[in-house]
Coordinates of C-alpha atoms (C1' of nucleotides) in Angstrom, one line a residue:
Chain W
X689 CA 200.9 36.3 136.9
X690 CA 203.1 34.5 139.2
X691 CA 205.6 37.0 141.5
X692 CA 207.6 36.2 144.9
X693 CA 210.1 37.7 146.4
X694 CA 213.2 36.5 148.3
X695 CA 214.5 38.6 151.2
X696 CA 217.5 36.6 151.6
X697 CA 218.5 37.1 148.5
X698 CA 221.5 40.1 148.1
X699 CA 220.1 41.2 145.0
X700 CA 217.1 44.2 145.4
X701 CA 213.8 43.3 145.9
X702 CA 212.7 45.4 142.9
X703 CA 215.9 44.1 141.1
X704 CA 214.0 40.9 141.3
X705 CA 210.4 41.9 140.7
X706 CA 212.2 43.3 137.3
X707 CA 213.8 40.2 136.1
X708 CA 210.4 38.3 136.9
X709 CA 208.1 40.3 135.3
X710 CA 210.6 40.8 132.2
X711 CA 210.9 36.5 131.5
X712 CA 207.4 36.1 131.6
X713 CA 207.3 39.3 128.7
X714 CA 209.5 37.9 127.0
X715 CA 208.3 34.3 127.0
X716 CA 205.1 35.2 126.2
X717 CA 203.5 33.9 129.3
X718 CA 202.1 37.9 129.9
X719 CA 200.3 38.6 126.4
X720 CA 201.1 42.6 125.5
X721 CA 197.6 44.1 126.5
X722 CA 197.7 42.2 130.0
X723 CA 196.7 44.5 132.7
X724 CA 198.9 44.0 136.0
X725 CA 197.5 43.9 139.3
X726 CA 197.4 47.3 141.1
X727 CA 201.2 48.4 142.6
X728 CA 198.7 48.3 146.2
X729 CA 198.0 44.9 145.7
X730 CA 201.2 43.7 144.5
X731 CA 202.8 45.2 147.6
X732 CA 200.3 43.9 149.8
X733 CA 200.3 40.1 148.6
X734 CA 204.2 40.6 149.0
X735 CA 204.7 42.1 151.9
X736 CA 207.0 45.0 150.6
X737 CA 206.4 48.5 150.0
X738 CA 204.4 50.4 147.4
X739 CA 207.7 52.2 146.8
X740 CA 209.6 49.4 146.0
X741 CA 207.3 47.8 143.2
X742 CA 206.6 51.0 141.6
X743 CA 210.6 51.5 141.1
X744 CA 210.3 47.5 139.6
X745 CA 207.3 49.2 137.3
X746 CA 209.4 52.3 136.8
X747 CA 212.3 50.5 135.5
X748 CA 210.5 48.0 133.2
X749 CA 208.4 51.3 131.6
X750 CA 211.8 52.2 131.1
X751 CA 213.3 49.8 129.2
X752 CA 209.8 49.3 127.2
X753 CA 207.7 46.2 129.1
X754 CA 205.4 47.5 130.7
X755 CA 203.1 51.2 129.7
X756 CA 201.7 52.5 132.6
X757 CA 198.2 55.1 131.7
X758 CA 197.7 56.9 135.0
X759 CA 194.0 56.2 136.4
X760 CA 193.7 53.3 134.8
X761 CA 196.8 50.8 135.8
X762 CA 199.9 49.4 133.9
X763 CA 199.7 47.0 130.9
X764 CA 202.0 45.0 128.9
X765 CA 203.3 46.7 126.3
X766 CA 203.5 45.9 122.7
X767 CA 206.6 44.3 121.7
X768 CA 207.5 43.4 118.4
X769 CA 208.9 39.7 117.9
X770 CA 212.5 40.9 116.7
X771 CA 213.1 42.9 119.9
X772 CA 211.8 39.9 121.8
X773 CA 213.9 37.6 120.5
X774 CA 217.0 40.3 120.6
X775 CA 216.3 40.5 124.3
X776 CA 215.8 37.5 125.4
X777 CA 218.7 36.3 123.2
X778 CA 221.3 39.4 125.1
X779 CA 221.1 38.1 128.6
X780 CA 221.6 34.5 127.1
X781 CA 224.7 35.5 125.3
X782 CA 226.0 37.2 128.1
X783 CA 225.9 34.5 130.9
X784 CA 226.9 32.4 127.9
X785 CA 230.4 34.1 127.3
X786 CA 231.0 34.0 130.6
X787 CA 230.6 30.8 131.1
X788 CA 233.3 30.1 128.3
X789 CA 235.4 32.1 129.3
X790 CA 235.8 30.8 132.8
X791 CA 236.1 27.5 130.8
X792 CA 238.7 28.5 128.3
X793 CA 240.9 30.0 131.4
X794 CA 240.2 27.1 133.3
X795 CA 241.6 24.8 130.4
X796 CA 238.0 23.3 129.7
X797 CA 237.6 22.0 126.2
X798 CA 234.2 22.7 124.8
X799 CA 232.8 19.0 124.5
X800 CA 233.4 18.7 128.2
X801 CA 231.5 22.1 129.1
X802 CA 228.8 20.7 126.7
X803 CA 228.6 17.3 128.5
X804 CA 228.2 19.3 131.9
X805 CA 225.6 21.3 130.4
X806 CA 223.2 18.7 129.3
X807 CA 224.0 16.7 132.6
X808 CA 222.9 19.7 134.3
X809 CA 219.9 20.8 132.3
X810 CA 218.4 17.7 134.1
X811 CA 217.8 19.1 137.2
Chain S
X172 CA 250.9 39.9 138.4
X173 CA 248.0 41.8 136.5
X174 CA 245.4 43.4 138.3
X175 CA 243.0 46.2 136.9
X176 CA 239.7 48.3 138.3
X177 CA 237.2 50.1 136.8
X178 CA 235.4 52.1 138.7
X179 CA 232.2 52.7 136.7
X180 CA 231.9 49.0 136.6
X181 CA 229.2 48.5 139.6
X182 CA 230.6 45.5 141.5
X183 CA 232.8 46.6 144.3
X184 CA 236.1 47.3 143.5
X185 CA 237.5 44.9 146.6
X186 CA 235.4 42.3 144.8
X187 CA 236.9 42.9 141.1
X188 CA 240.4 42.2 142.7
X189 CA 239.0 39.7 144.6
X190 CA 237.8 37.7 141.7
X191 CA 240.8 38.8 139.6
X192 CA 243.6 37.0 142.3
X193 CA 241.1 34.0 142.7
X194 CA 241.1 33.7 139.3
X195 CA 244.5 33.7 138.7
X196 CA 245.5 31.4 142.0
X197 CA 242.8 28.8 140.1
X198 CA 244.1 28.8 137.0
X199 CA 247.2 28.2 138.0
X200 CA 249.2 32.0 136.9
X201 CA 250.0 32.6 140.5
X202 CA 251.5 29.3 141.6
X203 CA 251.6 28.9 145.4
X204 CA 254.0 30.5 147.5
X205 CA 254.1 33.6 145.2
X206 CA 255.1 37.0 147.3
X207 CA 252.2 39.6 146.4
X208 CA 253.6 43.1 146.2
X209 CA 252.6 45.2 149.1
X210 CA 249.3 46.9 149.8
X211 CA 250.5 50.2 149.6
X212 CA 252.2 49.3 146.3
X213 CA 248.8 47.9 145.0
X214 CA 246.8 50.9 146.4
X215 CA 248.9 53.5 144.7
X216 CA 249.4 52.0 141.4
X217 CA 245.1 51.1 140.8
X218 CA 244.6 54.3 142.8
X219 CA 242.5 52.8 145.1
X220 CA 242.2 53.6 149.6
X221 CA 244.6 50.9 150.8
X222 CA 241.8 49.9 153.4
X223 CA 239.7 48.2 150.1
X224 CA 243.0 47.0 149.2
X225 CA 243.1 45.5 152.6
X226 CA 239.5 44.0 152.4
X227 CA 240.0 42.0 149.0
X228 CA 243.2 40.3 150.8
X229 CA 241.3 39.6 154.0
X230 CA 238.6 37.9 152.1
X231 CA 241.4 36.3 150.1
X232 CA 242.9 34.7 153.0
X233 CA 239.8 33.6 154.6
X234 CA 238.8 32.0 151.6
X235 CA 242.1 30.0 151.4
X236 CA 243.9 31.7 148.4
X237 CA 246.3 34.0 150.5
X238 CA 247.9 33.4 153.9
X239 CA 249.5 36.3 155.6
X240 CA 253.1 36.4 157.2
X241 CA 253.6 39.0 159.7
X242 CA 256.5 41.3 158.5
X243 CA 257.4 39.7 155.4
X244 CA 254.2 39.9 153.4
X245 CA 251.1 38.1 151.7
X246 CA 251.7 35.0 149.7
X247 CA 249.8 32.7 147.3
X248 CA 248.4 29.6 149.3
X249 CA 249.1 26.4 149.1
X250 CA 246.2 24.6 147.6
X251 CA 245.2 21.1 146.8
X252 CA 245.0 19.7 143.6
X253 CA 241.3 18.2 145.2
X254 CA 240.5 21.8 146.4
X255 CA 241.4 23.4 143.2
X256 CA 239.2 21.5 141.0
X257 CA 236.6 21.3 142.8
X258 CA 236.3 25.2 143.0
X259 CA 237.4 25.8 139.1
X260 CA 233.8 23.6 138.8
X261 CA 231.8 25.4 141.3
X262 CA 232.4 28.8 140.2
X263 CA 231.2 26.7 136.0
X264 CA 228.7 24.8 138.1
X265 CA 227.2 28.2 139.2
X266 CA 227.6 30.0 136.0
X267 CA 225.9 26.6 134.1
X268 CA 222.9 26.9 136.1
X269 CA 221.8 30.6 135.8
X270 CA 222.4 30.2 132.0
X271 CA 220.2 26.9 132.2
X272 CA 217.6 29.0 134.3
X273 CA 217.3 31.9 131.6
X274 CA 217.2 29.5 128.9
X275 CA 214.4 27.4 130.6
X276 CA 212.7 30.4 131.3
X277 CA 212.9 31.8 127.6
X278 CA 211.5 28.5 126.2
X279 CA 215.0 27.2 124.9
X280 CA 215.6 23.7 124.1
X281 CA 218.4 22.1 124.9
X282 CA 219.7 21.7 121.9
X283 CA 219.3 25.0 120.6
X284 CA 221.2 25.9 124.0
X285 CA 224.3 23.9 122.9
X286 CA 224.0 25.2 119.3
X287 CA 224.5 28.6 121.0
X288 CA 227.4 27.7 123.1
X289 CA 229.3 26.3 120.1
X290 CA 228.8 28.8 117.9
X291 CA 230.1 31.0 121.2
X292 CA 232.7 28.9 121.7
X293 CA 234.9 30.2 118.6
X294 CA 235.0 34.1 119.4
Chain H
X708 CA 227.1 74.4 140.9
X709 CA 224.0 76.2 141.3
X710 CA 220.7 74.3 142.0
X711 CA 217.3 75.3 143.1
X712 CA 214.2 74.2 143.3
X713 CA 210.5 75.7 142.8
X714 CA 207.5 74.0 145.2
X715 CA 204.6 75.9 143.4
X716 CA 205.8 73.9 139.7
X717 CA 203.6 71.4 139.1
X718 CA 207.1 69.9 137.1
X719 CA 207.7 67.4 139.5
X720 CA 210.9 68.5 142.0
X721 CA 212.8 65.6 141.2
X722 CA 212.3 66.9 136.9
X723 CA 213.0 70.0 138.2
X724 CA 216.7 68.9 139.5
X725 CA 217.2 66.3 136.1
X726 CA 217.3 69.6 134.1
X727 CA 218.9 71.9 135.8
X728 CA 221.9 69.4 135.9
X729 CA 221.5 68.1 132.6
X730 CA 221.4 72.0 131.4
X731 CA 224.3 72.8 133.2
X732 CA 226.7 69.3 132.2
X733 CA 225.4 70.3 128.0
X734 CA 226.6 73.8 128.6
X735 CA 229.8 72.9 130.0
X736 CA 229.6 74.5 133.4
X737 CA 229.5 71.5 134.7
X738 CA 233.0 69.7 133.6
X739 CA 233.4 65.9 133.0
X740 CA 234.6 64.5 136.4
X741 CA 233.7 67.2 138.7
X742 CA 232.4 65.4 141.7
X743 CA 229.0 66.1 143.0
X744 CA 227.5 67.6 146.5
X745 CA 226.6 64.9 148.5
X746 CA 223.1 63.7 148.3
X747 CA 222.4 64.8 152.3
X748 CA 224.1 68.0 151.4
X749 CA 221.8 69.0 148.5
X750 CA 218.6 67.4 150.2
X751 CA 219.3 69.6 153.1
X752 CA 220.0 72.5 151.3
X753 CA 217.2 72.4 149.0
X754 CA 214.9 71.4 151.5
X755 CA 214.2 68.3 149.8
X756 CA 214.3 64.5 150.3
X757 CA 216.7 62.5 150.1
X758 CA 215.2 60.4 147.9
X759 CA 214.0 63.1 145.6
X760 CA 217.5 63.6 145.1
X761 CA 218.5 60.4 144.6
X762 CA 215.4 59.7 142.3
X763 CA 216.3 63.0 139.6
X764 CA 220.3 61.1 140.2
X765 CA 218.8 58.2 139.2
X766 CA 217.8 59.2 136.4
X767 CA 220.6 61.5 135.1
X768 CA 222.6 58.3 135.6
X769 CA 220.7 56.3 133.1
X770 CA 220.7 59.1 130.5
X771 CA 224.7 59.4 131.0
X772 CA 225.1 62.6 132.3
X773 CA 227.0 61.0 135.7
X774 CA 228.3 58.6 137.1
X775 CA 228.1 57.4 140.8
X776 CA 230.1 55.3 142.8
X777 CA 229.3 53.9 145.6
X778 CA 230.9 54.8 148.8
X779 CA 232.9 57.7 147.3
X780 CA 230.2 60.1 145.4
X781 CA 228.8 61.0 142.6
X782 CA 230.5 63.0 139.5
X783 CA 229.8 64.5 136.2
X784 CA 230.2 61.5 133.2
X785 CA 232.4 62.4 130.7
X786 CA 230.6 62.9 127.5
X787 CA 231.5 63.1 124.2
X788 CA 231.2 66.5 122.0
X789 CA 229.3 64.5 119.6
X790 CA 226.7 63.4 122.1
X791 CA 226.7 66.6 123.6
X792 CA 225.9 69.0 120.7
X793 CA 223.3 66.4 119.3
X794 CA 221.5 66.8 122.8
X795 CA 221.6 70.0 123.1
X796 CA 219.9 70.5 119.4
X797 CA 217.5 67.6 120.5
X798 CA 215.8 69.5 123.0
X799 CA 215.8 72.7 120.8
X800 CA 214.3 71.6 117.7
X801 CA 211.8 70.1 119.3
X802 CA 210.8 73.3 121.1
X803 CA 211.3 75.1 117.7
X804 CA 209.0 72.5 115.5
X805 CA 206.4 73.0 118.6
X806 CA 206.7 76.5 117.7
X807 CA 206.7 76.8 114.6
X808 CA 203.9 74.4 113.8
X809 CA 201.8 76.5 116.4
X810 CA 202.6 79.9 114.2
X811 CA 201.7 78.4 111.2
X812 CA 198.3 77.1 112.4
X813 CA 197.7 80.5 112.8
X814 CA 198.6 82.0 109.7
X815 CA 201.5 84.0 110.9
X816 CA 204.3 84.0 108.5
X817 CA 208.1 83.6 109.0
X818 CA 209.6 86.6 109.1
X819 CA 206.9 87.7 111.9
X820 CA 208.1 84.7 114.3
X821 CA 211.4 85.6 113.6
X822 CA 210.7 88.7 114.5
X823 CA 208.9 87.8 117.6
X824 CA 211.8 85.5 118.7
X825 CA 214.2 88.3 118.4
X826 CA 211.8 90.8 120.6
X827 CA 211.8 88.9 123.4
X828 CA 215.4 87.5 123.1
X829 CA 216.1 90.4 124.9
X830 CA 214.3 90.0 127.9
Chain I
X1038 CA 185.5 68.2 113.4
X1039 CA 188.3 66.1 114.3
X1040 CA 189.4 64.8 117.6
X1041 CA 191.9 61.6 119.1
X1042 CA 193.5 60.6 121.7
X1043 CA 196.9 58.8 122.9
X1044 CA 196.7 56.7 125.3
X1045 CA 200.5 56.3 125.4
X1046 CA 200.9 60.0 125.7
X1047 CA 201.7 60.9 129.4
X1048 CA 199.6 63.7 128.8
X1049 CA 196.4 63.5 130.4
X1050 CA 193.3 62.2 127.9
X1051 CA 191.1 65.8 128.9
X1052 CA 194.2 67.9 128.3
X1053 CA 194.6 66.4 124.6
X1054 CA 191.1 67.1 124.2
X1055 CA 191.3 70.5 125.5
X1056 CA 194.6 71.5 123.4
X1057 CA 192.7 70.1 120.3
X1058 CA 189.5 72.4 120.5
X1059 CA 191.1 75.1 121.9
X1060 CA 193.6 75.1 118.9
X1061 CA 191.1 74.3 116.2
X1062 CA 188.7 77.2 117.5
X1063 CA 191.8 79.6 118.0
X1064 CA 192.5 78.9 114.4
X1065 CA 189.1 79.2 112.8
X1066 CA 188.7 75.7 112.2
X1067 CA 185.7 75.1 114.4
X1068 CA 183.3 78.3 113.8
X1069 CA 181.8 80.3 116.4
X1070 CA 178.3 78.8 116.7
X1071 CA 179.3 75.0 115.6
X1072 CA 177.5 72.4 117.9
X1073 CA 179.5 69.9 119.2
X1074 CA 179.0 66.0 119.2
X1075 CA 177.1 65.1 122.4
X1076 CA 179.1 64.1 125.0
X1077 CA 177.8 60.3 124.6
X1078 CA 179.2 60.0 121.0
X1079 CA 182.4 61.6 121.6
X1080 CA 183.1 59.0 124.5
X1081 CA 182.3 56.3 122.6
X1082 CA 183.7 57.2 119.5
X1083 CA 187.4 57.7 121.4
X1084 CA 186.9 54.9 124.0
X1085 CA 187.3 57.4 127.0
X1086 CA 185.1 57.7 130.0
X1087 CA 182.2 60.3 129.7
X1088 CA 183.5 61.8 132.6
X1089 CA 186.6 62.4 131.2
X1090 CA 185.3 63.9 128.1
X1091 CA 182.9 66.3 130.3
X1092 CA 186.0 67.0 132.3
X1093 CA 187.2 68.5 129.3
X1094 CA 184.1 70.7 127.9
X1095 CA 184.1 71.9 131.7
X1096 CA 187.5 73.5 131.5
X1097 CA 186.9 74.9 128.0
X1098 CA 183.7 76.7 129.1
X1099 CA 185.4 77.4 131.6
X1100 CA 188.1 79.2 129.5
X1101 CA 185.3 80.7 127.0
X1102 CA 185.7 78.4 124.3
X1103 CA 182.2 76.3 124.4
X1104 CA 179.2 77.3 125.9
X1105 CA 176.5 74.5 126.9
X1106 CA 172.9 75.3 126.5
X1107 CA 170.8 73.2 128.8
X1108 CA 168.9 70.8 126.5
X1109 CA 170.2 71.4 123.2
X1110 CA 174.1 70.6 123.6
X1111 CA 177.4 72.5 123.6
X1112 CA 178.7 75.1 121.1
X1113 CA 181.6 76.6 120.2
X1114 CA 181.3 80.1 121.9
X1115 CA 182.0 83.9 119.9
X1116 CA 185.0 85.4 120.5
X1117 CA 186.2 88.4 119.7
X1118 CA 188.8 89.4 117.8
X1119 CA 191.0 90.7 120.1
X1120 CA 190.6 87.6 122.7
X1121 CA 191.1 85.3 119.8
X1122 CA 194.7 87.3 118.8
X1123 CA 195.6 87.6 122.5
X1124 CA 195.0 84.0 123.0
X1125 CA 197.2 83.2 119.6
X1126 CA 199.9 85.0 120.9
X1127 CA 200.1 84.2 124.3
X1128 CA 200.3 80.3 123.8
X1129 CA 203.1 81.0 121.0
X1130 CA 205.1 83.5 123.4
X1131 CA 204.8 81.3 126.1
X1132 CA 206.5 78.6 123.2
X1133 CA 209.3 81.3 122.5
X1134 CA 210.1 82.3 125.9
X1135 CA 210.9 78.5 127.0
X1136 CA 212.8 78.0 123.6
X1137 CA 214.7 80.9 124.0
X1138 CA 215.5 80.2 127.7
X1139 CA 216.7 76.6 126.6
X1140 CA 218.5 78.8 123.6
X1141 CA 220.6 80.8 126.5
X1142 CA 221.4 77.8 129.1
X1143 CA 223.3 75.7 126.1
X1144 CA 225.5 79.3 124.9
X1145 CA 223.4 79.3 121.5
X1146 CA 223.4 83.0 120.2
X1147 CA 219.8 84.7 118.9
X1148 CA 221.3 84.3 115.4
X1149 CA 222.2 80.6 115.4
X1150 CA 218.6 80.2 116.9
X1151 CA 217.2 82.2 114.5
X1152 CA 218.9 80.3 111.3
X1153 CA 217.6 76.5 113.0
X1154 CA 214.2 78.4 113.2
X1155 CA 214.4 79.1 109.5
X1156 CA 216.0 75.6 108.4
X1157 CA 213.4 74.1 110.4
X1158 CA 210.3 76.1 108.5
X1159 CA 210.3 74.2 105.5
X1160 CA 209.4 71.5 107.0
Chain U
dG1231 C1' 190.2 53.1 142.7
dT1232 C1' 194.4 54.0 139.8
dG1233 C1' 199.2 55.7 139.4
dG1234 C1' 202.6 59.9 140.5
dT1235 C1' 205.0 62.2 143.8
dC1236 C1' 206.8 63.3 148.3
dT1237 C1' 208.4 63.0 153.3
dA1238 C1' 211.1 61.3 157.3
dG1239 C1' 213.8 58.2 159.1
dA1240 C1' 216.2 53.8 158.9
dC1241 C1' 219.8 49.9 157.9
dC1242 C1' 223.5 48.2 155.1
dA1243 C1' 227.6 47.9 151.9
dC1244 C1' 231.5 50.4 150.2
dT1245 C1' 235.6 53.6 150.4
Chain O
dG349 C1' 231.0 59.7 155.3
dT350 C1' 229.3 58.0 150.8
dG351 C1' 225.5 56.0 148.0
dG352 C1' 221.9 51.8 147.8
dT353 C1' 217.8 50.2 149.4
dC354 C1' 213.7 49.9 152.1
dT355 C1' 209.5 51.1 155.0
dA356 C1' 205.1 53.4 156.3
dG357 C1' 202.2 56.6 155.4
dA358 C1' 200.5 60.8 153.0
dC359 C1' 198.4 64.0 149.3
dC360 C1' 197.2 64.9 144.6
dA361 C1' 195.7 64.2 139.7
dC362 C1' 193.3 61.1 136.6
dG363 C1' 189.4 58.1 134.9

DNA sequence: GTGGTCTAGACCACT
DNA sequence: GTGGTCTAGACCACG
């Protein structure tokens, strides 16, 4: 399980512990089952508080990625393969309208957006 | 001009009107040289403290959208063609690259990417 | 808006605050758009952390009951009557099928629970 | 006699055990006299730690439901009559009381509470 | 050892 | 002045 944080970045550390742990849920690269590291090691290896990652934990028992069995440490939760694919599909969607829609008032036709798209999937 | 805020939207209400007037200066709806009405006028008709009012069109004019004339008012910039497009692509540029990100991070192809966006595209 | 908070619970404090709000906004006492005591405010007058506070906030928040914006407070959501009458039965008939279920493990029948319920009513 | 656990309940493992023996010997289920699995057979048949599963019998000899008899296992203890009624109707008041009070904060009358109760019965 | 909760005090962004 | 976030360190319940 790969985490890091960046303390430059504006958004919230656990904002970004969240979206981290979340893609990997949702692209399968944490198996439902997986036990996480303990919230004291986690803080440790990244040099923020104990607070901070259990309020990423909190917020991803929340919304149903993580189960948490007090005792015994958090897991992966089970996730069936249509709310995957419905959640990793929202965000997509999202960032995708907005991206046309700064296009469209920009006067952007859409084989031009698509041509900056694949020239920029490159990098 | 239209402008709008919603206050249970959680970006900063001095950043929704900022993006709303930079949007609008880019697109070409508020051509250069256009008088903005006052602040107080703004303030009173979104219902929002004149000093956030105030901060929008300071980070307006530092950004180069607005220029300021003592006793007469605030006014759309001048801007360069060059300038212009440049920042209509930035602001795409930007929005291109999370989407990219998310994508990459879900296991998307490219293809199935631009499948997306088209099928987007039509709404 | 009355608020208090019990020490010797074992229902964490922060639980403690989330329903004593969320009571009061399903009843009504507490009207859509009435703004909030500060967060220092009710910390210091309940003796309690600030970040209790803002943790049971937190969390009325993301069940809809308010609203908060940054900088100028935090006030009551507006809710629908819909929403509202279908929590305030939530809560109930899960208290009553708890009930009930436990009386009928032990045999007793329903006229004696009703008749129970309406002993103690008065209390 | 019948026993499980849920690991995704946030109740803890040697309360669920507890409410289930206690409710099953409250209700006749599990006779005065019955042995109990040992310890061993219970852990491994639920996949909890021993110690949690003695944590468990602890509290309900504590509470006079078992009695443990050194070298030949744990049985379910006699009870009288009276301590077995008491004990019925102290768990369901307790149930009513809270009900009731949630009844009162949301402006429900005793007879509206009393008709859910009913509808809720047949169940 | 694990997570759950709490405290006291701090800095920043927004209004 | 408001909420948003973070730190460091503590105690308890659970397994």
């Amino acid at each position: 399980m790969k985490l890091s944080v960046n303390p430059n970045d504006k958004t919230p550390i656990y904002r970004q512990l969240y979206e981290q742990i979340a893609a990997q849920v949702l692209s399968g690269a944490l198996a439902p089952g997986t036990p996480l590291p303990p919230i004291r090691t986690v803080s440790k290896e990244l040099g923020v508080s104990m607070i901070t990652v259990r309020g990423a934990w909190d917020m991803l028992e929340r919304d149903g990625y993580l189960v948490t069995r007090a005792g015994s440490g958090c897991f992966v939760a089970p996730i069936s393969a249509q709310t995957r694919d419905q959640r990793r599909t929202e965000k997509l969607t999202a960032l995708l309208d907005e991206t046309i829609a700064a296009a469209k008032a920009h006067g952007i036709r859409d084989t031009e957006l698509v041509s900056m798209l694949l020239e920029r999937w490159e990098n």
